[in-house]
XYZ file of C-alpha atoms in Angstrom:
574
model
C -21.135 -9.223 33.372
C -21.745 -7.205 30.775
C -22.771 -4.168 32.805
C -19.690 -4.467 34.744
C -17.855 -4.132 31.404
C -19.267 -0.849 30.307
C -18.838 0.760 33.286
C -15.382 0.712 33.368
C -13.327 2.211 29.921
C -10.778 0.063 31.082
C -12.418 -3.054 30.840
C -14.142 -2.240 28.123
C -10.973 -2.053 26.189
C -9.726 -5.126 27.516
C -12.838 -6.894 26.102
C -12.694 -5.127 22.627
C -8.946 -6.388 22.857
C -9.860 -9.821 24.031
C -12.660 -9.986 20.913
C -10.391 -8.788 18.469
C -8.096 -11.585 19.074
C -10.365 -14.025 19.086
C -12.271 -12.933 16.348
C -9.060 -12.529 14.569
C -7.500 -15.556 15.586
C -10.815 -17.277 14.006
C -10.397 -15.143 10.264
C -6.491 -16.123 10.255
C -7.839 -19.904 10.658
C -10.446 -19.354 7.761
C -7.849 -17.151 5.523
C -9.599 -14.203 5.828
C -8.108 -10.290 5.638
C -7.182 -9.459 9.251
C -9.242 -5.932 8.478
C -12.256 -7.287 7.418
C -11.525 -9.388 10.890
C -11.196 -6.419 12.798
C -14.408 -4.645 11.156
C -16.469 -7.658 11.828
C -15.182 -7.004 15.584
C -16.629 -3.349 15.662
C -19.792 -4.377 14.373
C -20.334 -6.879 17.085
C -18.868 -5.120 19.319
C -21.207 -2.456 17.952
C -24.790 -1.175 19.250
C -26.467 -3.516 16.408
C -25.026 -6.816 18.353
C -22.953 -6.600 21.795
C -23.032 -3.101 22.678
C -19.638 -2.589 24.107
C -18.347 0.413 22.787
C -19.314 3.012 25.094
C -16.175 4.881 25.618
C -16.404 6.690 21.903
C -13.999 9.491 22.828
C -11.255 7.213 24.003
C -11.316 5.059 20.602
C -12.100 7.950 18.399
C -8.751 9.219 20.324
C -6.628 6.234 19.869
C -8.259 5.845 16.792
C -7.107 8.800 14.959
C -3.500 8.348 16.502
C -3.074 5.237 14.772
C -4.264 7.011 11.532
C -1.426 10.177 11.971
C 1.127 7.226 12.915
C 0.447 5.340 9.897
C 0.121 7.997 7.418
C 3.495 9.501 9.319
C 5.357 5.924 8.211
C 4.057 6.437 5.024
C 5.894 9.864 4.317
C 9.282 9.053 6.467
C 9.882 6.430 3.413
C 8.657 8.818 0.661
C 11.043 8.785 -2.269
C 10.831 12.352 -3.290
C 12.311 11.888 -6.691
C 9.643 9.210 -7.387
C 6.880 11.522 -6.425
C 8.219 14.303 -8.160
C 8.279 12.069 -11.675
C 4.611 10.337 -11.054
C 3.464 14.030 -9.872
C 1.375 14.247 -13.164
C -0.338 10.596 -13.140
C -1.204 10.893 -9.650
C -3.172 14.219 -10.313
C -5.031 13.850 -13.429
C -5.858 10.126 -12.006
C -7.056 11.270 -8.847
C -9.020 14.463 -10.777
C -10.360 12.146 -13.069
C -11.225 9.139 -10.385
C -12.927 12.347 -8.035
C -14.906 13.744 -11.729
C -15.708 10.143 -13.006
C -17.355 9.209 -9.702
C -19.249 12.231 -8.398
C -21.147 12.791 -12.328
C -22.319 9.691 -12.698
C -23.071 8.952 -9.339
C -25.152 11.616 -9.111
C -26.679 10.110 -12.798
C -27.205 6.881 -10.625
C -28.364 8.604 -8.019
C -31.295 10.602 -10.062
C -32.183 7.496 -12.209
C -32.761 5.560 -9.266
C -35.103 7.941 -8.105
C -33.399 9.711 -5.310
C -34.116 13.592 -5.399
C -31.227 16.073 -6.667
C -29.894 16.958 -3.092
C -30.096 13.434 -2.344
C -28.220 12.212 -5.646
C -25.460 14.976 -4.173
C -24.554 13.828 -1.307
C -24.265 10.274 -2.080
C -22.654 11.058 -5.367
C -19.582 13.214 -3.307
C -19.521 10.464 -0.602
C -18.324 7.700 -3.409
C -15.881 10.015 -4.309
C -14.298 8.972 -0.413
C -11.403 6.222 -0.512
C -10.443 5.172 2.439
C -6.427 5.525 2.316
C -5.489 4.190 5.888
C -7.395 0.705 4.630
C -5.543 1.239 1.330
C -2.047 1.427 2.890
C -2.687 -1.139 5.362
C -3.033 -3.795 2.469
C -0.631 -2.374 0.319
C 1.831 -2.541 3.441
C 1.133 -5.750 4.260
C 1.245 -7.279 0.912
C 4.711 -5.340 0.384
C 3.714 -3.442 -2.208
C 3.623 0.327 -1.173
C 6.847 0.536 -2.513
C 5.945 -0.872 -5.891
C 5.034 1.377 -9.001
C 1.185 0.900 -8.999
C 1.553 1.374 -4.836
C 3.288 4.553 -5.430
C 0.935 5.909 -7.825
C -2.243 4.947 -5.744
C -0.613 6.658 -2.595
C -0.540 9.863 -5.190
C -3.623 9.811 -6.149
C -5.353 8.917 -3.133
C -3.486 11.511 -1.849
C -4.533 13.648 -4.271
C -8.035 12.772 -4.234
C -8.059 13.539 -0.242
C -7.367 16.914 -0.883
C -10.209 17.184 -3.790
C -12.415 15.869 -0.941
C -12.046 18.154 1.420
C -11.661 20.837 -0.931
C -15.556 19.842 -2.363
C -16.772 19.688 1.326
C -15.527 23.324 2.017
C -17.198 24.581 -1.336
C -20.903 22.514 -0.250
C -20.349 24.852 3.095
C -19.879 27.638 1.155
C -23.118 27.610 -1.033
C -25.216 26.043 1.466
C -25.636 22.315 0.077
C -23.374 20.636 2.637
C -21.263 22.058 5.699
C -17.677 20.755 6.541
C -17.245 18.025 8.984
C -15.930 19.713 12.851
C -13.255 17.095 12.974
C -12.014 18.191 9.536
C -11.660 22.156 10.127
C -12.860 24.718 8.352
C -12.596 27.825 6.158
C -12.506 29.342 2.857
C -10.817 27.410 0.228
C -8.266 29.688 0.115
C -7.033 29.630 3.900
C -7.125 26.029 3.392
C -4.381 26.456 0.428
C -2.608 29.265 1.905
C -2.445 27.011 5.078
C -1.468 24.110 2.915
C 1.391 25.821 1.442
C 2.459 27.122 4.740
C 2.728 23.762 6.299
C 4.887 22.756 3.041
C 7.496 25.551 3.502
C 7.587 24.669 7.249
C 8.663 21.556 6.315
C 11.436 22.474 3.930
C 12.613 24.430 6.443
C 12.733 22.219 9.080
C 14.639 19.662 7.071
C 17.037 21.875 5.609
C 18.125 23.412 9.498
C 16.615 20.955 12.169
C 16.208 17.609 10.748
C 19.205 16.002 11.320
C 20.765 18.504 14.116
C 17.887 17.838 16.382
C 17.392 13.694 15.844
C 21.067 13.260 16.267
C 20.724 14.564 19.446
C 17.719 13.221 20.408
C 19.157 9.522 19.019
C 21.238 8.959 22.290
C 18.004 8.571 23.878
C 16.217 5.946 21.603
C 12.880 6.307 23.977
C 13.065 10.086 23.613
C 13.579 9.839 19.544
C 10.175 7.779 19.515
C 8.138 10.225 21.525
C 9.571 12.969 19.633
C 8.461 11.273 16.507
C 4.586 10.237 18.050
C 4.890 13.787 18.891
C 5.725 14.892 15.217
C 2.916 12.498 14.040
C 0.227 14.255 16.177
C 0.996 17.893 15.866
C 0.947 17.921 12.510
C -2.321 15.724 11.850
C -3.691 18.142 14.291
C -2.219 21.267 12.322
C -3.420 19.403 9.286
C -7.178 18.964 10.822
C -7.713 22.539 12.478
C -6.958 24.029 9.126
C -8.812 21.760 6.416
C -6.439 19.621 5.684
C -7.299 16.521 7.299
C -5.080 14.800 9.937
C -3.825 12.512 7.145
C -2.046 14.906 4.833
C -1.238 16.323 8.020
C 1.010 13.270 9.330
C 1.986 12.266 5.814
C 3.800 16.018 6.103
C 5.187 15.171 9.482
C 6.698 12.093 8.184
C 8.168 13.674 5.175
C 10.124 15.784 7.683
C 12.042 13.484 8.656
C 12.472 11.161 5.830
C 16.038 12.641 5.345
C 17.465 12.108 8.611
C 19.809 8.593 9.306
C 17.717 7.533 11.777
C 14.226 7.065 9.966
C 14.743 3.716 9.619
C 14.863 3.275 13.374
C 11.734 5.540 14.105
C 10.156 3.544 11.564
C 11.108 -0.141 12.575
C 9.708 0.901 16.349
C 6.633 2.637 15.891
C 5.431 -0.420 13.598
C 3.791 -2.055 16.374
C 1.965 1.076 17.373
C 0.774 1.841 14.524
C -0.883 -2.089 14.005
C -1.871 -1.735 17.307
C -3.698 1.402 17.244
C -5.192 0.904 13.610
C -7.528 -1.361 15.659
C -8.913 1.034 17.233
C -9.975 2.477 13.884
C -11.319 -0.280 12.619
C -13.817 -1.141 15.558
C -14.529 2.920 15.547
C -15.577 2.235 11.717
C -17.300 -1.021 12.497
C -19.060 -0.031 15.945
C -20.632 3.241 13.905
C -22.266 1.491 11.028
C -26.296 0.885 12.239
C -27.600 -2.234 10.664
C -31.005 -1.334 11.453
C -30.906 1.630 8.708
C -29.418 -1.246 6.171
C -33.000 -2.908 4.691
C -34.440 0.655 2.873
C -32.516 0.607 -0.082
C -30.762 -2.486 -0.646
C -31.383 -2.346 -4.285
C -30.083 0.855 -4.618
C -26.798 -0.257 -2.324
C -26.147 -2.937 -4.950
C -25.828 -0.326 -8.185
C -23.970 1.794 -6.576
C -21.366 -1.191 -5.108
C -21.209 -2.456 -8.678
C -20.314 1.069 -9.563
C -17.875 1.633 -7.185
C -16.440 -2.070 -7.635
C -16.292 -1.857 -11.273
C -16.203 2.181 -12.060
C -13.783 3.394 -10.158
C -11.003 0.703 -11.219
C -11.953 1.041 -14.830
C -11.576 4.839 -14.890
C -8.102 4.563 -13.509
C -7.065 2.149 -15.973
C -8.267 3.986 -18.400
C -6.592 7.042 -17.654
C -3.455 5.828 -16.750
C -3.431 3.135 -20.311
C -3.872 7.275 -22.110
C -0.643 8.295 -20.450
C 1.502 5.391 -21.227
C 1.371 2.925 -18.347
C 0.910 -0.475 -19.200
C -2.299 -2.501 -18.083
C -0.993 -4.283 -15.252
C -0.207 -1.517 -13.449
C -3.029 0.206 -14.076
C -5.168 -2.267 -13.096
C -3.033 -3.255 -9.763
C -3.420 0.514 -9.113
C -7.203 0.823 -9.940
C -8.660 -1.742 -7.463
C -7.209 0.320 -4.431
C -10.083 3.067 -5.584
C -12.686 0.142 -5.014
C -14.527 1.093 -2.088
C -15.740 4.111 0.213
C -14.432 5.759 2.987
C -15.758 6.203 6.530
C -15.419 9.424 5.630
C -18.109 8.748 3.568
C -20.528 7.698 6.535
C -19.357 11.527 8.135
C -20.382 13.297 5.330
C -23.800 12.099 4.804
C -24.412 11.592 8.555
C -23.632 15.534 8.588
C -26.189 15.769 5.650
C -28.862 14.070 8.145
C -28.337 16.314 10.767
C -28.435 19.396 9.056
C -31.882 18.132 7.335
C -30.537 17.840 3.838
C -31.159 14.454 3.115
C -33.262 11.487 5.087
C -31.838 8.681 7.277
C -32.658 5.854 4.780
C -30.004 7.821 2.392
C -27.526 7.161 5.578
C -28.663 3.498 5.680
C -28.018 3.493 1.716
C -23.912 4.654 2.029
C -23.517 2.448 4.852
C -24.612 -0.883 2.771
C -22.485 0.343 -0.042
C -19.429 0.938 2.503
C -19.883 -2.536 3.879
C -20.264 -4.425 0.559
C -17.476 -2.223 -0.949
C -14.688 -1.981 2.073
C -15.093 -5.916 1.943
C -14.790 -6.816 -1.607
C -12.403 -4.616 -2.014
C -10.182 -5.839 0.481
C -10.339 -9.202 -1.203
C -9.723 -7.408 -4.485
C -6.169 -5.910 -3.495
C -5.476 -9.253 -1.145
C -5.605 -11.435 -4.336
C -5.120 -8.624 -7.110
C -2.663 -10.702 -8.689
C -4.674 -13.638 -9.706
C -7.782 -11.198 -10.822
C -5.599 -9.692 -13.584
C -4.544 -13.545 -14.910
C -8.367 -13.919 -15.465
C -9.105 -10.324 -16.894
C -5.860 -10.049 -18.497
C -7.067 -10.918 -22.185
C -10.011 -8.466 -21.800
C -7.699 -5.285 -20.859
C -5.266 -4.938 -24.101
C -7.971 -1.915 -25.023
C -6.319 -0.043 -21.883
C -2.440 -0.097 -23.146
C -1.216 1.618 -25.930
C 2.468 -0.062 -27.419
C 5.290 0.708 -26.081
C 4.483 1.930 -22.299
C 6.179 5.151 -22.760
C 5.618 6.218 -18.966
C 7.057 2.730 -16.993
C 10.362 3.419 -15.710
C 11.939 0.586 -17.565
C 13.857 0.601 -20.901
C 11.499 -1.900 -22.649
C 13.263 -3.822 -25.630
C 16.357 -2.306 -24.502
C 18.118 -5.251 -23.860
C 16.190 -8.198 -25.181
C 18.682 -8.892 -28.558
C 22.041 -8.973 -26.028
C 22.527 -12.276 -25.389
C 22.523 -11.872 -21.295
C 23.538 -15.192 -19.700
C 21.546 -15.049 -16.754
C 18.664 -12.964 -15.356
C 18.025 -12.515 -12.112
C 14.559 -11.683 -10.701
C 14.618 -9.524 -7.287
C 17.078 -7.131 -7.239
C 17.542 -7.133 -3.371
C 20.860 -7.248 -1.084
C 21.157 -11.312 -2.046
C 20.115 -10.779 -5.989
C 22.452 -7.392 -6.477
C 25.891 -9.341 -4.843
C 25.290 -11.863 -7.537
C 24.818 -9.787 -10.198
C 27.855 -7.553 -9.579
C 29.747 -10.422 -8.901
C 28.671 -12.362 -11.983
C 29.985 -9.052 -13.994
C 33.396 -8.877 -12.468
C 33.407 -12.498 -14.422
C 32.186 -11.184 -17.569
C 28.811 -12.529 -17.308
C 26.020 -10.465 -18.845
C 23.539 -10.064 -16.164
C 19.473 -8.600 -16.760
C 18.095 -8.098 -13.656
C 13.956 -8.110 -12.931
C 12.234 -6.226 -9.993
C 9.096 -4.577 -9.211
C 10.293 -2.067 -7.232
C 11.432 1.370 -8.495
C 14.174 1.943 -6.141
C 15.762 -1.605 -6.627
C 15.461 -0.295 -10.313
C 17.095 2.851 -10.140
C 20.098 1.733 -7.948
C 20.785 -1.482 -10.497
C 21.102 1.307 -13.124
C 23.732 3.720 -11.015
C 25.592 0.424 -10.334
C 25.907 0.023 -14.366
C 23.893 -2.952 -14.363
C 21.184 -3.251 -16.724
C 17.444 -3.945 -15.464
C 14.057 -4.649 -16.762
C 11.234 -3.370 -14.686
C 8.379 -5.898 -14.123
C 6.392 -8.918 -11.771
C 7.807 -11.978 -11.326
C 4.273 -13.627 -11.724
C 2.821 -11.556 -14.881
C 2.995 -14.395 -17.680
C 3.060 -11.763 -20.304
C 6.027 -9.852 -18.709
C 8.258 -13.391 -18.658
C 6.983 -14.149 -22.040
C 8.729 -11.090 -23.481
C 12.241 -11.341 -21.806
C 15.098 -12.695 -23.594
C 14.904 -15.971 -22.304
C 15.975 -17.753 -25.791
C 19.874 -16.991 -24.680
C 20.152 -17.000 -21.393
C 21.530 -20.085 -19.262
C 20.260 -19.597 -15.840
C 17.214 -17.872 -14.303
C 18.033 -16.729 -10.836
C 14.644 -15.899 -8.621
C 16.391 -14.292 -5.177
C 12.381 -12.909 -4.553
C 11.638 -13.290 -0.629
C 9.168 -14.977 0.675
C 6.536 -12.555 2.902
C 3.641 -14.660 4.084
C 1.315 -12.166 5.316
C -1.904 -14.644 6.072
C -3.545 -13.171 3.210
C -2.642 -14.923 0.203
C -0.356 -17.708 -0.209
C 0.880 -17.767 -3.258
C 4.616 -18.424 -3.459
C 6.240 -16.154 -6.303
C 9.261 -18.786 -6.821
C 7.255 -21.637 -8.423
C 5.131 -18.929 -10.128
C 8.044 -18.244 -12.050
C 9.481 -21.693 -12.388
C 6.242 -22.658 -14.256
C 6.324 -19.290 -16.459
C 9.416 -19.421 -17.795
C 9.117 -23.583 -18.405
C 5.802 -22.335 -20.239
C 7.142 -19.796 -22.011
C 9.922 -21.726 -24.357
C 13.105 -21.073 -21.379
C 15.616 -24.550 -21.888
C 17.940 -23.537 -19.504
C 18.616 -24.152 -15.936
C 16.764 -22.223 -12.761
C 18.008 -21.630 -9.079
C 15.855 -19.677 -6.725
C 16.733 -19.282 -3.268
C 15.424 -20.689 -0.161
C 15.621 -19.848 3.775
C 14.088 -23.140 5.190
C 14.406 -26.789 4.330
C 11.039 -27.391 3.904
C 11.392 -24.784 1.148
C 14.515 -26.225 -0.122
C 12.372 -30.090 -0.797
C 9.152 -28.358 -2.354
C 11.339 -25.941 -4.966
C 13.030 -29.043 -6.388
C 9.430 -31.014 -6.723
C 8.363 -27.867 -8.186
C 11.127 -27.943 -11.321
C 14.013 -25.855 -9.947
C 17.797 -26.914 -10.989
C 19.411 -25.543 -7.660
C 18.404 -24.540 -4.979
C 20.306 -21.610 -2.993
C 20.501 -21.347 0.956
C 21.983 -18.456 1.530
C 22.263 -19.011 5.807
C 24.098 -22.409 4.534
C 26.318 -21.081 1.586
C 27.789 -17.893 4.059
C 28.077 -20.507 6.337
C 30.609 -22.550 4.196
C 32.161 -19.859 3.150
C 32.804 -19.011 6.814
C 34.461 -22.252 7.337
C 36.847 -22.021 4.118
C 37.781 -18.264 5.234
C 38.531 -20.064 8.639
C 40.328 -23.033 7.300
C 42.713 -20.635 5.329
C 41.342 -19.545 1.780
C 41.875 -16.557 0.510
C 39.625 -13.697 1.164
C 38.108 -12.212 -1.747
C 38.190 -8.443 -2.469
C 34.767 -6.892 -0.796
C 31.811 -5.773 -3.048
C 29.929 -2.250 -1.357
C 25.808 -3.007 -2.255
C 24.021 1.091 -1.215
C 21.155 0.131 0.239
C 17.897 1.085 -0.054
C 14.537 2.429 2.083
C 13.079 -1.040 2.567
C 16.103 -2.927 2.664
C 17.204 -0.427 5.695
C 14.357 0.093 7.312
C 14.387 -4.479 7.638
C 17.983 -4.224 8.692
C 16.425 -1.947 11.702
């Protein structure tokens, strides 16, 4: 059976398909990450177990697609005046994360007895994150829109570029040589190329953008291929000249993040991109040889424990110097917690070219396997690791927070009647509405954009997480009446924690007497928010609905309240 599977790419993809599921259906029903799923399926699928993966071009191919398609996602939603004002976090983070790692791994790396060229190699390969793994739990979490997602997108972006930048310089002197799939060249080609790709993107948004997609819009199907077609020529533009193919779609997307229709390209290629990101994960997991694992397993644990505990601590530190306050920086640190696969490329390069030994490629792969799993648990629950290390990280945040986009202390001595927490479609109609009565409204969001349009709307806002106990502590809660929680519910399979009774049991805890409605789209919902200590319960589906029926029955109509919308919210609508 098994020989009639490998002889046949077709079948052989069916199988890798069939295993995924199951062995995906299996982590869902133990509550595990759906990528640590999926790697567990490459390495069975891999030589070290079934064997399966023979076709290596075809999954390498569909492999990388999936990477340009989700990195391409990533930059059609781009805020550009958000990047432009965490421009200077993102690079002295990502600097420092890229400086931090590579000196004192190559410290580890010496005192652990590994020779200097040795100590190099695996010293520049912990400098790797991966950033597709990083934006796939970010995504699915819904928090790549969030402050501490935005600023780990710019430095990981950031620290790409560092990467590749290093590997070019190795080539240069004769320590390393740059990887064939990443291109080639002097380091300044690669920036002259950089900047040329930059300025071809200005000027195709400023003359062809929107021209050319409102054209290509009355044929839905076509507007997709165009946009796969977008994806791929630039992550190939990227990789021929040193880029990589993910800056390379990230630019792609950016081209069209000002057109009306990105919210449609994005809502549809979705599914591709989950659907191809499998391939990349059984490419990553079918690659690693567990035979080369037993060498240097002390050695693998130091360096995890460095990466695990390193790498987050440097970013908190840096970004505590600048003014960020330790929640964020710690949310933002744990997405440096692991290698790359790039990683495995680099020092399986060093092996061929004779550099370093085979037991040093056995040695990255450990640490990529310990790391790329913890970590993954680290970001899935990142929210209940900072309530346990909160009290040990007030070292990493000076007073005041200069650098959060919120106007901290602002607002907490004016009396606001009711606060509302999630400053979505649902939670911004009731807080204009409640001001057209009068009613002093503070509303509470995580998200920068729901932020910034709150604030052009005149309303005043408080940036901050629903579930960080010292964040609810510190609002004015002594004068207000109601607490309104409007916060959806996104179960992912990953965690289950439900942010609505998170903050009914914050505020009770932190001194609030007055009354709290949170809003519910299920029934079942509806009977475990009372239990849980909520006053009223709002159903939106139910409340339009009576409204509906008065409109119907004769009431008056009420004068009509225009919300803007935002990326996310549009992007849902589509």
């Amino acid at each position: 059976m098994m020989e009639v599977i490998v002889q046949s790419p077709f079948a052989e993809i069916a199988a890798l398909l069939v295993l995924a599921a199951v062995v995906g259906f299996l982590g869902i029903i133990l509550r595990q990450p759906l990528i640590v799923s999926f790697i567990a399926v490459g390495l069975i699928a891999g030589p070290s177990a079934l064997d399966l993966v023979r076709s290596d071009e075809q999954i390498s191919l569909l492999s990388e697609l999936g990477i340009a398609v989700l990195l391409f996602l990533v930059g059609i939603k781009l805020d550009v005046k958000l990047i432009r004002s965490l421009g200077a976090v993102s690079l002295l983070t990502g600097l420092g994360q890229v400086a931090f790692t590579s000196v004192f791994g190559y410290l580890i790396g010496l005192a652990l007895g590994l020779g200097h060229i040795t100590s190099l190699y695996v010293a520049v390969a912990l400098t790797f994150s991966s950033t597709i793994i990083i934006v796939k739990l970010l995504s699915d979490k819904r928090e790549i829109d969030s402050l501490h997602g935005q600023i780990a997108l710019g430095f990981l972006i950031v620290q790409d570029l560092v990467v590749v930048l290093a590997m070019i310089v190795l080539s240069a002197i004769g320590i390393g040589a740059a990887d064939g799939g990443h291109g080639g060249g002097s380091v300044p080609m690669v920036l002259a190329s950089g900047v040329a790709m930059v300025a071809l993107v200005v000027v195709f948004v400023r003359y062809v953008a929107n021209p050319l997609t409102e054209r290509l819009a009355h044929a839905p199907e076509l507007l997709v291929i165009f946009a796969i077609a977008m994806a791929a020529m630039f992550a190939a533009a990227g990789d021929i000249v040193g880029l990589g193919k993910e800056v390379g779609g990230l630019l792609a997307g950016v081209a069209l993040a000002s057109t009306p229709y990105r919210e449609t390209i994005a809502a549809r290629l979705a599914p591709l991109r989950d659907f191809l990101l499998l391939f990349f994960f059984i490419a990553l997991g079918s690659a690693l040889d567990l035979s080369l694992l037993g060498a240097h397993v002390s050695g693998a644990i130091v360096f995890s424990l460095f990466v695990l505990i390193g790498n987050p601590l440097i970013v908190l530190a840096i970004m505590g110097a600048m003014g960020y306050r330790k929640r964020t920086g710690f949310l933002a640190g744990l997405t440096v917690a692991q290698i790359s696969e790039f990683s495995l490329i680099f020092v399986a390069m060093g092996v061929s070219l004779g550099h370093v030994q085979e037991d040093a490629l056995g040695l990255v792969t450990m640490v990529g396997l310990v790391t790329i799993a913890a970590s993954t648990y680290m970001i899935t629950y990142s929210h209940q690791l900072y309530a346990v290390f909160e009290p040990l990280l007030g070292v990493f945040e000076r007073k005041g927070t200069p650098r959060e986009p919120s106007e901290a202390g602002a607002h907490r001595e004016d009396g606001h009647k009711v606060i509302i927490f999630g400053l979505g479609r649902f939670g911004t109609a009731i807080g204009l509405r409640l001001q057209k009565r009068g009613i002093k409204v503070l509303g509470v969001d995580f998200n920068p954009l729901a932020i910034r349009r709150w604030r052009e709307l005149g309303l005043e806002t408080e940036f901050g997480d629903a579930t960080d106990p010292e964040f609810v502590a510190e609002l004015p809660l002594a004068r207000a009446e109601w607490i309104v929680s409007t916060v959806p519910l996104h179960p992912t399979g990953l965690s289950h924690e439900d942010t609505r009774t998170t903050l009914i049991q914050l505020t009770r805890t932190s001194g609030f007497r007055g009354r709290v409605a949170v809003a519910s789209h299920h029934p079942k919902d509806t009977e475990e928010l009372f239990a849980s200590g909520a006053d009223m319960v709002l159903e939106p589906f139910q409340d339009a609905a009576d409204r509906a029926v008065d409109l119907l029955c004769g009431a008056p109509e009420e004068e009509r309240t225009e919300i803007p919308s935002i990326e996310t919210e549009e992007k849902q609508a589509s």
